[in-house]
Amino acid sequence: MTQQGHDARLKQLGIELPNPVAPAANYIPARKSGSRMYIAGQVPTADGKDQYVGKVGRDVSIEDAQKAARLCAINILAQLRTALGGSLDRVAGCVRLGGFVNATPEFGEHPKVINGASDLMVEVFGDAGRHARAAVGCNSLPRNVAVEVDAIFEIV
């Protein structure tokens, strides 16, 4: 897939990006540096409400945590599209995702959870969506959401 047509690909996949969520603290949602766009961590919110709240491995299943990670990725793309003036067609690729899973101490399937975000990047950007990644567990996340994901993109 060429860099052109990412917006068309979203439409083809039936994905409608939401209006991006305003920052919850003293930071900006996106920052361009050279040819890279850094997107702040996004949580699984939809229609202004947190989704998938609780600990993965106790309150949230792996399948629902994957859906949470996918929703984080959708929110990342919404922030990215806004930062790029309303179109994703300048995206050359996804460079890196950082995934954080609010999990019980014994939970060990963090990579499976963050695949929900990684898979979406490949669906939207094709091979250019393949990225380096971290998938880590943590003791808590803002508002007790199950997952948070941040991202770095290459822009042309």
mmCIF file of C-alpha atoms in Angstrom:
data_model
loop_
_atom_site.group_PDB
_atom_site.id
_atom_site.type_symbol
_atom_site.label_atom_id
_atom_site.label_comp_id
_atom_site.label_asym_id
_atom_site.label_seq_id
_atom_site.Cartn_x
_atom_site.Cartn_y
_atom_site.Cartn_z
ATOM 1 C CA MET A 1 0.000 0.000 0.000
ATOM 2 C CA THR A 2 1.340 3.433 -0.862
ATOM 3 C CA GLN A 3 1.282 6.284 1.597
ATOM 4 C CA GLN A 4 -1.630 7.755 -0.352
ATOM 5 C CA GLY A 5 -5.057 6.467 0.527
ATOM 6 C CA HIS A 6 -4.877 5.943 4.301
ATOM 7 C CA ASP A 7 -8.094 7.908 4.792
ATOM 8 C CA ALA A 8 -9.737 5.810 2.074
ATOM 9 C CA ARG A 9 -8.461 2.660 3.774
ATOM 10 C CA LEU A 10 -10.094 3.682 7.061
ATOM 11 C CA LYS A 11 -13.370 4.134 5.227
ATOM 12 C CA GLN A 12 -12.934 0.754 3.498
ATOM 13 C CA LEU A 13 -12.393 -0.861 6.922
ATOM 14 C CA GLY A 14 -15.518 0.841 8.284
ATOM 15 C CA ILE A 15 -13.538 2.781 10.886
ATOM 16 C CA GLU A 16 -14.789 6.240 11.712
ATOM 17 C CA LEU A 17 -12.310 8.221 13.766
ATOM 18 C CA PRO A 18 -13.815 10.145 16.683
ATOM 19 C CA ASN A 19 -13.112 13.742 17.551
ATOM 20 C CA PRO A 20 -9.873 13.598 19.545
ATOM 21 C CA VAL A 21 -10.022 13.813 23.316
ATOM 22 C CA ALA A 22 -8.561 16.921 24.942
ATOM 23 C CA PRO A 23 -5.471 16.378 27.141
ATOM 24 C CA ALA A 24 -6.246 15.511 30.759
ATOM 25 C CA ALA A 25 -3.210 17.347 32.163
ATOM 26 C CA ASN A 26 -0.360 19.706 31.217
ATOM 27 C CA TYR A 27 0.738 18.215 27.891
ATOM 28 C CA ILE A 28 -0.117 18.374 24.203
ATOM 29 C CA PRO A 29 -1.636 15.407 22.343
ATOM 30 C CA ALA A 30 0.802 15.516 19.399
ATOM 31 C CA ARG A 31 4.235 16.969 18.735
ATOM 32 C CA LYS A 32 6.106 17.005 15.440
ATOM 33 C CA SER A 33 9.903 16.835 15.504
ATOM 34 C CA GLY A 34 11.588 16.648 12.111
ATOM 35 C CA SER A 35 9.806 13.964 10.125
ATOM 36 C CA ARG A 36 8.391 12.267 13.232
ATOM 37 C CA MET A 37 5.035 12.827 14.908
ATOM 38 C CA TYR A 38 4.812 11.785 18.543
ATOM 39 C CA ILE A 39 1.328 11.010 19.849
ATOM 40 C CA ALA A 40 0.723 11.142 23.597
ATOM 41 C CA GLY A 41 -0.658 8.096 25.348
ATOM 42 C CA GLN A 42 -4.289 7.438 24.521
ATOM 43 C CA VAL A 43 -6.713 5.485 26.671
ATOM 44 C CA PRO A 44 -9.812 3.548 25.605
ATOM 45 C CA THR A 45 -12.418 6.290 25.573
ATOM 46 C CA ALA A 46 -15.485 6.399 23.350
ATOM 47 C CA ASP A 47 -18.229 9.007 23.304
ATOM 48 C CA GLY A 48 -16.509 10.835 26.160
ATOM 49 C CA LYS A 49 -16.538 7.818 28.485
ATOM 50 C CA ASP A 50 -13.788 5.454 29.594
ATOM 51 C CA GLN A 51 -14.267 1.910 28.327
ATOM 52 C CA TYR A 52 -12.661 -1.300 29.629
ATOM 53 C CA VAL A 53 -11.976 -0.212 33.201
ATOM 54 C CA GLY A 54 -10.209 -2.487 35.651
ATOM 55 C CA LYS A 55 -7.306 -4.907 35.912
ATOM 56 C CA VAL A 56 -6.547 -7.251 33.041
ATOM 57 C CA GLY A 57 -6.393 -10.766 34.445
ATOM 58 C CA ARG A 58 -9.081 -10.048 37.032
ATOM 59 C CA ASP A 59 -11.756 -7.585 35.822
ATOM 60 C CA VAL A 60 -11.009 -7.467 32.094
ATOM 61 C CA SER A 61 -10.488 -10.491 29.819
ATOM 62 C CA ILE A 62 -7.633 -10.707 27.322
ATOM 63 C CA GLU A 63 -10.168 -10.365 24.486
ATOM 64 C CA ASP A 64 -11.672 -7.192 25.980
ATOM 65 C CA ALA A 65 -8.186 -5.837 26.713
ATOM 66 C CA GLN A 66 -7.335 -6.366 23.022
ATOM 67 C CA LYS A 67 -10.470 -4.366 22.138
ATOM 68 C CA ALA A 68 -9.298 -1.680 24.573
ATOM 69 C CA ALA A 69 -5.892 -1.554 22.851
ATOM 70 C CA ARG A 70 -7.614 -1.264 19.455
ATOM 71 C CA LEU A 71 -9.719 1.608 20.779
ATOM 72 C CA CYS A 72 -6.538 3.292 22.052
ATOM 73 C CA ALA A 73 -5.101 2.936 18.533
ATOM 74 C CA ILE A 74 -8.236 4.458 17.000
ATOM 75 C CA ASN A 75 -7.843 7.398 19.379
ATOM 76 C CA ILE A 76 -4.160 7.657 18.384
ATOM 77 C CA LEU A 77 -5.174 7.895 14.728
ATOM 78 C CA ALA A 78 -7.751 10.560 15.593
ATOM 79 C CA GLN A 79 -5.055 12.645 17.311
ATOM 80 C CA LEU A 80 -2.659 12.050 14.399
ATOM 81 C CA ARG A 81 -5.222 13.049 11.785
ATOM 82 C CA THR A 82 -5.982 16.271 13.670
ATOM 83 C CA ALA A 83 -2.267 17.062 14.067
ATOM 84 C CA LEU A 84 -1.839 16.580 10.304
ATOM 85 C CA GLY A 85 -4.641 18.971 9.423
ATOM 86 C CA GLY A 86 -7.428 16.467 8.821
ATOM 87 C CA SER A 87 -5.832 13.695 6.729
ATOM 88 C CA LEU A 88 -3.639 10.650 7.365
ATOM 89 C CA ASP A 89 -2.314 10.584 3.815
ATOM 90 C CA ARG A 90 1.048 12.137 4.834
ATOM 91 C CA VAL A 91 1.820 9.163 7.088
ATOM 92 C CA ALA A 92 4.769 7.179 5.745
ATOM 93 C CA GLY A 93 4.456 4.612 8.517
ATOM 94 C CA CYS A 94 4.166 3.736 12.162
ATOM 95 C CA VAL A 95 7.614 3.678 13.772
ATOM 96 C CA ARG A 96 6.820 2.571 17.337
ATOM 97 C CA LEU A 97 3.989 1.813 19.746
ATOM 98 C CA GLY A 98 4.306 1.814 23.508
ATOM 99 C CA GLY A 99 1.645 -0.288 25.215
ATOM 100 C CA PHE A 100 0.828 -0.264 28.911
ATOM 101 C CA VAL A 101 -1.460 -2.867 30.463
ATOM 102 C CA ASN A 102 -3.076 -2.317 33.865
ATOM 103 C CA ALA A 103 -2.698 -5.932 34.978
ATOM 104 C CA THR A 104 -2.657 -8.182 37.987
ATOM 105 C CA PRO A 105 0.846 -9.150 39.164
ATOM 106 C CA GLU A 106 0.500 -12.690 37.799
ATOM 107 C CA PHE A 107 -0.733 -11.645 34.342
ATOM 108 C CA GLY A 108 1.860 -12.324 31.635
ATOM 109 C CA GLU A 109 0.111 -11.912 28.280
ATOM 110 C CA HIS A 110 0.869 -8.214 27.699
ATOM 111 C CA PRO A 111 1.982 -8.739 24.067
ATOM 112 C CA LYS A 112 -1.350 -10.407 23.201
ATOM 113 C CA VAL A 113 -3.199 -7.398 24.606
ATOM 114 C CA ILE A 114 -1.176 -4.799 22.705
ATOM 115 C CA ASN A 115 -1.661 -6.779 19.492
ATOM 116 C CA GLY A 116 -5.071 -5.096 19.441
ATOM 117 C CA ALA A 117 -3.295 -1.802 18.660
ATOM 118 C CA SER A 118 -0.546 -3.293 16.490
ATOM 119 C CA ASP A 119 -2.999 -5.175 14.307
ATOM 120 C CA LEU A 120 -4.960 -1.981 13.611
ATOM 121 C CA MET A 121 -1.821 -0.154 12.437
ATOM 122 C CA VAL A 122 -1.111 -2.921 9.932
ATOM 123 C CA GLU A 123 -4.779 -2.995 8.808
ATOM 124 C CA VAL A 124 -4.698 0.736 8.097
ATOM 125 C CA PHE A 125 -1.133 1.265 6.808
ATOM 126 C CA GLY A 126 -0.220 -2.172 5.422
ATOM 127 C CA ASP A 127 3.484 -3.024 5.711
ATOM 128 C CA ALA A 128 4.169 0.618 6.640
ATOM 129 C CA GLY A 129 2.152 -0.053 9.794
ATOM 130 C CA ARG A 130 4.674 -2.597 11.089
ATOM 131 C CA HIS A 131 6.541 -1.056 14.004
ATOM 132 C CA ALA A 132 8.877 -1.515 16.923
ATOM 133 C CA ARG A 133 6.985 -1.928 20.169
ATOM 134 C CA ALA A 134 6.971 -2.234 23.926
ATOM 135 C CA ALA A 135 4.213 -4.107 25.761
ATOM 136 C CA VAL A 136 4.534 -3.744 29.516
ATOM 137 C CA GLY A 137 2.446 -4.370 32.578
ATOM 138 C CA CYS A 138 1.870 -1.726 35.202
ATOM 139 C CA ASN A 139 0.213 -1.450 38.575
ATOM 140 C CA SER A 140 -2.267 1.257 37.552
ATOM 141 C CA LEU A 141 -3.289 3.586 34.749
ATOM 142 C CA PRO A 142 -5.255 6.858 34.736
ATOM 143 C CA ARG A 143 -8.850 6.384 35.889
ATOM 144 C CA ASN A 144 -8.130 2.656 36.219
ATOM 145 C CA VAL A 145 -8.467 2.014 32.463
ATOM 146 C CA ALA A 146 -7.137 -1.354 31.308
ATOM 147 C CA VAL A 147 -4.762 -0.132 28.560
ATOM 148 C CA GLU A 148 -2.876 2.963 27.358
ATOM 149 C CA VAL A 149 -0.918 3.237 24.103
ATOM 150 C CA ASP A 150 1.366 5.941 22.701
ATOM 151 C CA ALA A 151 2.909 6.128 19.224
ATOM 152 C CA ILE A 152 5.536 7.573 16.901
ATOM 153 C CA PHE A 153 4.884 7.999 13.161
ATOM 154 C CA GLU A 154 7.054 8.914 10.180
ATOM 155 C CA ILE A 155 5.528 11.819 8.229
ATOM 156 C CA VAL A 156 6.246 12.967 4.671
#
